[in-house]
PDB file of C-alpha atoms in Angstrom:
ATOM      1  CA  ASP K   1      -3.351   8.715   0.733  1.00 64.00           C
ATOM      2  CA  ALA K   2      -4.095   5.255  -0.273  1.00 69.00           C
ATOM      3  CA  LYS K   3      -6.679   3.614   1.009  1.00 84.00           C
ATOM      4  CA  THR K   4      -4.812   0.527   1.392  1.00 92.00           C
ATOM      5  CA  THR K   5      -1.902  -0.425   3.752  1.00 93.00           C
ATOM      6  CA  GLN K   6       0.524  -3.144   2.864  1.00 95.00           C
ATOM      7  CA  PRO K   7       3.850  -4.311   4.405  1.00 96.00           C
ATOM      8  CA  PRO K   8       6.882  -2.929   2.633  1.00 93.00           C
ATOM      9  CA  SER K   9       8.459  -6.124   1.736  1.00 95.00           C
ATOM     10  CA  MET K  10       8.398 -10.161   1.935  1.00 97.00           C
ATOM     11  CA  ASP K  11      10.607 -13.065   1.571  1.00 97.00           C
ATOM     12  CA  CYS K  12       8.966 -16.782   0.050  1.00 96.00           C
ATOM     13  CA  ALA K  13      10.671 -19.777  -1.019  1.00 97.00           C
ATOM     14  CA  GLU K  14      10.358 -21.118  -4.033  1.00 97.00           C
ATOM     15  CA  GLY K  15       7.838 -24.070  -4.612  1.00 96.00           C
ATOM     16  CA  ARG K  16       5.869 -22.860  -1.212  1.00 96.00           C
ATOM     17  CA  ALA K  17       3.331 -20.483  -0.911  1.00 97.00           C
ATOM     18  CA  ALA K  18       3.873 -16.864  -0.605  1.00 97.00           C
ATOM     19  CA  ASN K  19       0.991 -15.264   0.899  1.00 98.00           C
ATOM     20  CA  LEU K  20       0.357 -11.429   0.536  1.00 98.00           C
ATOM     21  CA  PRO K  21      -1.668  -9.060   3.204  1.00 97.00           C
ATOM     22  CA  CYS K  22      -3.827  -6.387   2.454  1.00 97.00           C
ATOM     23  CA  ASN K  23      -5.505  -3.902   4.909  1.00 96.00           C
ATOM     24  CA  HIS K  24      -8.842  -1.837   3.764  1.00 94.00           C
ATOM     25  CA  SER K  25     -10.601  -1.198   6.928  1.00 93.00           C
ATOM     26  CA  THR K  26     -12.340   1.898   5.204  1.00 90.00           C
ATOM     27  CA  ILE K  27     -13.486  -0.112   2.009  1.00 91.00           C
ATOM     28  CA  SER K  28     -17.012   1.018   0.608  1.00 87.00           C
ATOM     29  CA  GLY K  29     -19.692  -1.084  -0.294  1.00 86.00           C
ATOM     30  CA  ASN K  30     -19.604  -0.926  -3.825  1.00 82.00           C
ATOM     31  CA  GLU K  31     -15.375  -0.662  -3.613  1.00 85.00           C
ATOM     32  CA  TYR K  32     -13.487  -4.269  -5.003  1.00 87.00           C
ATOM     33  CA  VAL K  33     -10.558  -5.395  -4.136  1.00 91.00           C
ATOM     34  CA  TYR K  34      -7.679  -5.384  -7.003  1.00 90.00           C
ATOM     35  CA  TRP K  35      -4.460  -6.520  -6.985  1.00 94.00           C
ATOM     36  CA  TYR K  36      -1.279  -6.084  -9.456  1.00 93.00           C
ATOM     37  CA  ARG K  37       2.117  -6.789  -9.486  1.00 95.00           C
ATOM     38  CA  GLN K  38       4.823  -5.080 -11.335  1.00 93.00           C
ATOM     39  CA  ILE K  39       8.024  -6.528 -12.531  1.00 92.00           C
ATOM     40  CA  HIS K  40      10.902  -4.552 -12.182  1.00 83.00           C
ATOM     41  CA  SER K  41      11.106  -1.885 -15.043  1.00 78.00           C
ATOM     42  CA  GLN K  42       7.878  -2.805 -16.264  1.00 86.00           C
ATOM     43  CA  GLY K  43       4.288  -1.835 -16.209  1.00 90.00           C
ATOM     44  CA  PRO K  44       1.948  -3.010 -13.233  1.00 90.00           C
ATOM     45  CA  GLN K  45      -0.375  -6.138 -14.333  1.00 90.00           C
ATOM     46  CA  TYR K  46      -3.185  -7.282 -13.096  1.00 88.00           C
ATOM     47  CA  ILE K  47      -3.989 -10.616 -11.147  1.00 93.00           C
ATOM     48  CA  ILE K  48      -7.191 -10.494  -9.538  1.00 92.00           C
ATOM     49  CA  HIS K  49      -9.918  -9.027  -8.291  1.00 89.00           C
ATOM     50  CA  GLY K  50     -13.196  -9.567  -5.850  1.00 91.00           C
ATOM     51  CA  LEU K  51     -15.910  -8.048  -3.893  1.00 89.00           C
ATOM     52  CA  LYS K  52     -16.687 -10.245  -0.962  1.00 90.00           C
ATOM     53  CA  ASN K  53     -16.416 -13.909  -2.344  1.00 87.00           C
ATOM     54  CA  ASN K  54     -13.109 -15.593  -2.438  1.00 93.00           C
ATOM     55  CA  GLU K  55     -11.696 -15.603  -5.736  1.00 93.00           C
ATOM     56  CA  THR K  56      -9.128 -18.182  -8.296  1.00 95.00           C
ATOM     57  CA  ASN K  57      -7.699 -17.844 -11.539  1.00 92.00           C
ATOM     58  CA  GLU K  58      -4.537 -19.772 -12.817  1.00 91.00           C
ATOM     59  CA  MET K  59      -2.833 -17.040 -11.314  1.00 91.00           C
ATOM     60  CA  ALA K  60      -3.563 -16.726  -7.590  1.00 96.00           C
ATOM     61  CA  SER K  61      -6.479 -16.771  -5.246  1.00 97.00           C
ATOM     62  CA  LEU K  62      -7.584 -13.470  -3.382  1.00 97.00           C
ATOM     63  CA  ILE K  63      -8.948 -14.266   0.286  1.00 97.00           C
ATOM     64  CA  ILE K  64     -11.156 -11.600   1.485  1.00 96.00           C
ATOM     65  CA  THR K  65     -12.349 -11.828   4.860  1.00 96.00           C
ATOM     66  CA  GLU K  66     -15.971 -11.593   6.049  1.00 95.00           C
ATOM     67  CA  ASP K  67     -16.158  -7.791   7.474  1.00 95.00           C
ATOM     68  CA  ARG K  68     -13.827  -6.962   4.139  1.00 95.00           C
ATOM     69  CA  LYS K  69     -11.389  -5.433   5.852  1.00 95.00           C
ATOM     70  CA  SER K  70      -8.498  -7.090   4.687  1.00 96.00           C
ATOM     71  CA  SER K  71      -7.386  -9.402   1.906  1.00 97.00           C
ATOM     72  CA  THR K  72      -4.828 -12.167   1.089  1.00 97.00           C
ATOM     73  CA  LEU K  73      -3.263 -12.715  -2.038  1.00 98.00           C
ATOM     74  CA  ILE K  74      -1.792 -16.191  -2.466  1.00 98.00           C
ATOM     75  CA  LEU K  75       0.427 -17.410  -5.058  1.00 97.00           C
ATOM     76  CA  PRO K  76       0.025 -21.331  -4.454  1.00 96.00           C
ATOM     77  CA  HIS K  77       3.532 -22.441  -5.742  1.00 95.00           C
ATOM     78  CA  ALA K  78       5.765 -18.949  -5.886  1.00 96.00           C
ATOM     79  CA  THR K  79       8.602 -18.796  -8.675  1.00 96.00           C
ATOM     80  CA  LEU K  80      11.272 -17.038  -9.355  1.00 96.00           C
ATOM     81  CA  ARG K  81       9.782 -15.268 -11.805  1.00 94.00           C
ATOM     82  CA  ASP K  82       6.887 -13.830  -8.905  1.00 96.00           C
ATOM     83  CA  THR K  83       9.921 -11.895  -7.506  1.00 97.00           C
ATOM     84  CA  ALA K  84       7.739  -8.433  -7.933  1.00 96.00           C
ATOM     85  CA  VAL K  85       6.349  -5.480  -6.039  1.00 94.00           C
ATOM     86  CA  TYR K  86       2.798  -6.473  -5.702  1.00 96.00           C
ATOM     87  CA  TYR K  87      -0.037  -3.611  -5.008  1.00 94.00           C
ATOM     88  CA  CYS K  88      -3.669  -3.716  -3.531  1.00 94.00           C
ATOM     89  CA  ILE K  89      -6.127  -1.087  -4.424  1.00 90.00           C
ATOM     90  CA  VAL K  90      -9.921  -0.546  -3.634  1.00 88.00           C
ATOM     91  CA  ARG K  91     -12.385   1.181  -6.567  1.00 80.00           C
ATOM     92  CA  ALA K  92     -15.914   1.012  -7.432  1.00 73.00           C
ATOM     93  CA  LYS K  93     -15.919  -1.343 -10.261  1.00 61.00           C
ATOM     94  CA  THR K  94     -16.563   1.160 -12.880  1.00 57.00           C
ATOM     95  CA  SER K  95     -15.919   4.812 -11.696  1.00 58.00           C
ATOM     96  CA  TYR K  96     -14.782   8.557 -12.461  1.00 60.00           C
ATOM     97  CA  ASP K  97     -12.376   8.785  -9.137  1.00 64.00           C
ATOM     98  CA  LYS K  98      -8.582   8.185  -9.367  1.00 69.00           C
ATOM     99  CA  VAL K  99      -7.317   5.901  -7.754  1.00 73.00           C
ATOM    100  CA  ILE K 100      -3.771   6.151  -5.560  1.00 76.00           C
ATOM    101  CA  PHE K 101      -1.541   3.089  -5.675  1.00 82.00           C
ATOM    102  CA  GLY K 102       0.330   2.754  -2.345  1.00 83.00           C
ATOM    103  CA  PRO K 103       4.272   1.361  -1.864  1.00 85.00           C
ATOM    104  CA  GLY K 104       2.978  -1.865  -2.419  1.00 92.00           C
ATOM    105  CA  THR K 105       4.924  -4.975  -1.049  1.00 95.00           C
ATOM    106  CA  SER K 106       8.094  -6.261  -2.461  1.00 94.00           C
ATOM    107  CA  LEU K 107       8.336  -9.937  -2.617  1.00 97.00           C
ATOM    108  CA  SER K 108      11.744 -12.037  -2.945  1.00 97.00           C
ATOM    109  CA  VAL K 109      11.209 -15.380  -4.165  1.00 97.00           C
ATOM    110  CA  ILE K 110      14.439 -17.304  -2.607  1.00 96.00           C
ATOM    111  CA  PRO K 111      15.783 -20.716  -4.602  1.00 94.00           C
TER     112      PRO K 111
ATOM    113  CA  ASP Q   1      -2.818  -8.809 -27.066  1.00 62.00           C
ATOM    114  CA  VAL Q   2      -0.903  -5.038 -26.236  1.00 60.00           C
ATOM    115  CA  LYS Q   3      -3.833  -2.660 -24.774  1.00 89.00           C
ATOM    116  CA  VAL Q   4      -1.971   0.156 -23.799  1.00 94.00           C
ATOM    117  CA  THR Q   5       0.961   1.068 -26.318  1.00 95.00           C
ATOM    118  CA  GLN Q   6       3.236   3.771 -25.092  1.00 95.00           C
ATOM    119  CA  SER Q   7       5.274   4.991 -28.013  1.00 88.00           C
ATOM    120  CA  SER Q   8       8.604   4.808 -26.937  1.00 90.00           C
ATOM    121  CA  ARG Q   9      10.248   2.762 -24.276  1.00 92.00           C
ATOM    122  CA  TYR Q  10      13.585   4.550 -23.827  1.00 95.00           C
ATOM    123  CA  LEU Q  11      13.622   8.186 -24.507  1.00 96.00           C
ATOM    124  CA  VAL Q  12      16.680  10.959 -23.889  1.00 97.00           C
ATOM    125  CA  LYS Q  13      16.557  14.449 -23.465  1.00 97.00           C
ATOM    126  CA  ARG Q  14      17.685  18.044 -23.299  1.00 97.00           C
ATOM    127  CA  THR Q  15      17.016  20.308 -20.426  1.00 98.00           C
ATOM    128  CA  GLY Q  16      14.625  22.638 -21.515  1.00 97.00           C
ATOM    129  CA  GLU Q  17      13.190  20.613 -24.763  1.00 97.00           C
ATOM    130  CA  LYS Q  18       9.488  20.145 -24.592  1.00 97.00           C
ATOM    131  CA  VAL Q  19       8.898  16.521 -24.798  1.00 97.00           C
ATOM    132  CA  PHE Q  20       5.868  14.479 -26.051  1.00 97.00           C
ATOM    133  CA  LEU Q  21       4.860  11.485 -24.236  1.00 97.00           C
ATOM    134  CA  GLU Q  22       2.583   9.095 -26.085  1.00 97.00           C
ATOM    135  CA  CYS Q  23      -0.589   6.622 -24.678  1.00 97.00           C
ATOM    136  CA  VAL Q  24      -2.707   4.630 -27.098  1.00 97.00           C
ATOM    137  CA  GLN Q  25      -5.080   2.526 -25.587  1.00 95.00           C
ATOM    138  CA  ASP Q  26      -7.637   0.393 -27.660  1.00 92.00           C
ATOM    139  CA  MET Q  27     -10.369  -0.808 -25.304  1.00 85.00           C
ATOM    140  CA  ASP Q  28     -12.420   2.079 -25.371  1.00 86.00           C
ATOM    141  CA  HIS Q  29     -12.052   2.885 -21.862  1.00 86.00           C
ATOM    142  CA  GLU Q  30     -12.973   6.850 -20.395  1.00 86.00           C
ATOM    143  CA  ASN Q  31     -10.459   7.137 -18.509  1.00 88.00           C
ATOM    144  CA  MET Q  32      -6.303   7.841 -18.661  1.00 92.00           C
ATOM    145  CA  PHE Q  33      -3.587   8.406 -16.306  1.00 93.00           C
ATOM    146  CA  TRP Q  34      -0.366   9.319 -16.431  1.00 95.00           C
ATOM    147  CA  TYR Q  35       1.926   8.392 -13.493  1.00 94.00           C
ATOM    148  CA  ARG Q  36       5.627   8.778 -12.846  1.00 95.00           C
ATOM    149  CA  GLN Q  37       7.448   6.135 -10.388  1.00 93.00           C
ATOM    150  CA  ASP Q  38      10.247   6.990  -8.872  1.00 91.00           C
ATOM    151  CA  PRO Q  39      12.763   4.062  -6.283  1.00 85.00           C
ATOM    152  CA  GLY Q  40      11.267   4.846  -3.162  1.00 78.00           C
ATOM    153  CA  LEU Q  41       8.006   6.693  -4.031  1.00 81.00           C
ATOM    154  CA  GLY Q  42       6.060   4.636  -5.922  1.00 81.00           C
ATOM    155  CA  LEU Q  43       3.214   5.655  -8.470  1.00 87.00           C
ATOM    156  CA  ARG Q  44       2.621   9.162  -8.104  1.00 90.00           C
ATOM    157  CA  LEU Q  45      -0.572  10.587 -10.443  1.00 90.00           C
ATOM    158  CA  ILE Q  46       0.201  12.821 -12.529  1.00 95.00           C
ATOM    159  CA  TYR Q  47      -2.797  13.805 -14.661  1.00 94.00           C
ATOM    160  CA  PHE Q  48      -6.192  11.847 -15.387  1.00 91.00           C
ATOM    161  CA  SER Q  49      -8.656  12.250 -17.975  1.00 92.00           C
ATOM    162  CA  TYR Q  50     -11.968  10.995 -18.098  1.00 87.00           C
ATOM    163  CA  ASP Q  51     -13.476  12.051 -21.205  1.00 88.00           C
ATOM    164  CA  VAL Q  52     -12.719  13.697 -24.851  1.00 92.00           C
ATOM    165  CA  LYS Q  53     -10.792  17.133 -24.098  1.00 89.00           C
ATOM    166  CA  MET Q  54     -11.184  16.722 -20.212  1.00 90.00           C
ATOM    167  CA  LYS Q  55      -8.326  16.542 -17.649  1.00 92.00           C
ATOM    168  CA  GLU Q  56      -7.766  16.730 -14.054  1.00 91.00           C
ATOM    169  CA  LYS Q  57      -4.799  17.219 -12.142  1.00 92.00           C
ATOM    170  CA  GLY Q  58      -3.531  14.256  -9.917  1.00 90.00           C
ATOM    171  CA  ASP Q  59      -1.231  14.755  -7.192  1.00 88.00           C
ATOM    172  CA  ILE Q  60       2.076  16.008  -9.339  1.00 93.00           C
ATOM    173  CA  PRO Q  61       0.953  18.351 -11.940  1.00 96.00           C
ATOM    174  CA  GLU Q  62       3.462  21.078 -12.048  1.00 96.00           C
ATOM    175  CA  GLY Q  63       5.651  21.132 -14.951  1.00 96.00           C
ATOM    176  CA  TYR Q  64       3.151  18.333 -16.433  1.00 98.00           C
ATOM    177  CA  SER Q  65       0.520  19.441 -19.064  1.00 97.00           C
ATOM    178  CA  VAL Q  66      -1.564  16.618 -20.793  1.00 97.00           C
ATOM    179  CA  SER Q  67      -3.904  16.612 -24.210  1.00 97.00           C
ATOM    180  CA  ARG Q  68      -6.817  14.535 -25.211  1.00 96.00           C
ATOM    181  CA  GLU Q  69      -8.198  15.336 -28.367  1.00 95.00           C
ATOM    182  CA  LYS Q  70      -9.487  11.764 -28.809  1.00 96.00           C
ATOM    183  CA  LYS Q  71     -10.582   9.015 -26.627  1.00 94.00           C
ATOM    184  CA  GLU Q  72      -8.031   6.511 -27.659  1.00 96.00           C
ATOM    185  CA  ARG Q  73      -5.135   8.762 -27.256  1.00 97.00           C
ATOM    186  CA  PHE Q  74      -3.701  10.757 -23.824  1.00 97.00           C
ATOM    187  CA  SER Q  75      -0.474  12.774 -24.699  1.00 97.00           C
ATOM    188  CA  LEU Q  76       2.094  13.946 -21.572  1.00 98.00           C
ATOM    189  CA  ILE Q  77       3.341  17.269 -22.180  1.00 98.00           C
ATOM    190  CA  LEU Q  78       6.694  18.306 -20.671  1.00 97.00           C
ATOM    191  CA  GLU Q  79       7.093  22.185 -21.575  1.00 94.00           C
ATOM    192  CA  SER Q  80      10.735  22.344 -20.687  1.00 97.00           C
ATOM    193  CA  ALA Q  81      11.976  19.452 -19.817  1.00 97.00           C
ATOM    194  CA  SER Q  82      14.314  19.455 -15.960  1.00 97.00           C
ATOM    195  CA  THR Q  83      16.728  16.586 -14.987  1.00 97.00           C
ATOM    196  CA  ASN Q  84      14.051  15.970 -11.979  1.00 97.00           C
ATOM    197  CA  GLN Q  85      11.648  14.672 -14.438  1.00 98.00           C
ATOM    198  CA  THR Q  86      14.034  12.125 -15.035  1.00 97.00           C
ATOM    199  CA  SER Q  87      11.646   9.010 -13.926  1.00 96.00           C
ATOM    200  CA  MET Q  88       9.556   6.257 -15.795  1.00 96.00           C
ATOM    201  CA  TYR Q  89       6.094   7.425 -17.322  1.00 97.00           C
ATOM    202  CA  LEU Q  90       3.195   5.370 -16.879  1.00 96.00           C
ATOM    203  CA  CYS Q  91       0.396   5.642 -18.386  1.00 96.00           C
ATOM    204  CA  ALA Q  92      -2.998   3.725 -17.566  1.00 93.00           C
ATOM    205  CA  SER Q  93      -6.649   3.716 -18.477  1.00 90.00           C
ATOM    206  CA  SER Q  94     -10.001   2.115 -16.809  1.00 84.00           C
ATOM    207  CA  LEU Q  95     -13.720   1.452 -17.517  1.00 76.00           C
ATOM    208  CA  VAL Q  96     -16.448   3.980 -16.639  1.00 67.00           C
ATOM    209  CA  ARG Q  97     -19.066   2.288 -17.599  1.00 59.00           C
ATOM    210  CA  GLY Q  98     -19.567  -1.807 -17.501  1.00 53.00           C
ATOM    211  CA  ASN Q  99     -18.566  -4.168 -20.245  1.00 53.00           C
ATOM    212  CA  SER Q 100     -18.246  -7.832 -20.258  1.00 48.00           C
ATOM    213  CA  ASP Q 101     -14.561  -8.928 -19.518  1.00 55.00           C
ATOM    214  CA  PRO Q 102     -14.334  -8.270 -15.688  1.00 54.00           C
ATOM    215  CA  SER Q 103     -10.513  -7.476 -16.069  1.00 52.00           C
ATOM    216  CA  ASN Q 104     -10.902  -4.972 -18.010  1.00 53.00           C
ATOM    217  CA  TYR Q 105     -12.949  -2.921 -14.863  1.00 59.00           C
ATOM    218  CA  GLY Q 106      -9.425  -2.669 -13.413  1.00 72.00           C
ATOM    219  CA  TYR Q 107      -6.398  -0.418 -14.459  1.00 83.00           C
ATOM    220  CA  THR Q 108      -4.867  -1.624 -17.485  1.00 88.00           C
ATOM    221  CA  PHE Q 109      -0.871  -0.329 -18.105  1.00 92.00           C
ATOM    222  CA  GLY Q 110       1.300   0.204 -20.392  1.00 94.00           C
ATOM    223  CA  SER Q 111       4.688  -1.079 -20.124  1.00 92.00           C
ATOM    224  CA  GLY Q 112       6.014   2.360 -19.116  1.00 94.00           C
ATOM    225  CA  THR Q 113       8.611   5.093 -20.611  1.00 96.00           C
ATOM    226  CA  ARG Q 114      12.346   5.576 -19.191  1.00 95.00           C
ATOM    227  CA  LEU Q 115      12.492   9.245 -20.019  1.00 97.00           C
ATOM    228  CA  THR Q 116      16.130  10.623 -18.579  1.00 97.00           C
ATOM    229  CA  VAL Q 117      16.511  14.380 -19.144  1.00 98.00           C
ATOM    230  CA  VAL Q 118      20.365  15.485 -19.327  1.00 97.00           C
TER     231      VAL Q 118
END
């Protein structure tokens, strides 16, 4: 089973911030939180990752709670091109372990 | 800038054919994975490999085999294709030992091969 849970779907108005939650209550101390997104008919693409501090890059921000049991991916100004399935996974930084992807959150950005 | 390349974007094969799906990565990653993706079922792991000539079954290995003769190449083989193997197939790779690019610590996926078995 996947080690993360996410809402199956969300809507967001174009230009507004999209906040995508993820629960990972069994995360281990050496595991990072990774976010990917998959646009229809393409392979998932890396967005961002973090351990315990909040992270920001050109695509998104990642907010991780102090207890590390949940996180939120923030797309600050959602565009129609952000419509995709977003996956949250946890894994050690370098690992032999296979990772189970859950069904993710299907984000629809509405004009 | 393509890092994980899957040999075919679309493929149509006949029932009973032996099918080879090829995946090549240029990031010197140790781990490589094959997933299939079907509507409503998410990404399901078929096989993975953490080293040359090593392979491990994933969650749905039945009807598939794999080959990893070189570090950069991981092949998925459908011994006798069936219609229920019609799907999107995704290859991915990841590091075991660290390097300087943080984004490479996660999974890098190919663009996928949409296989139709008729």
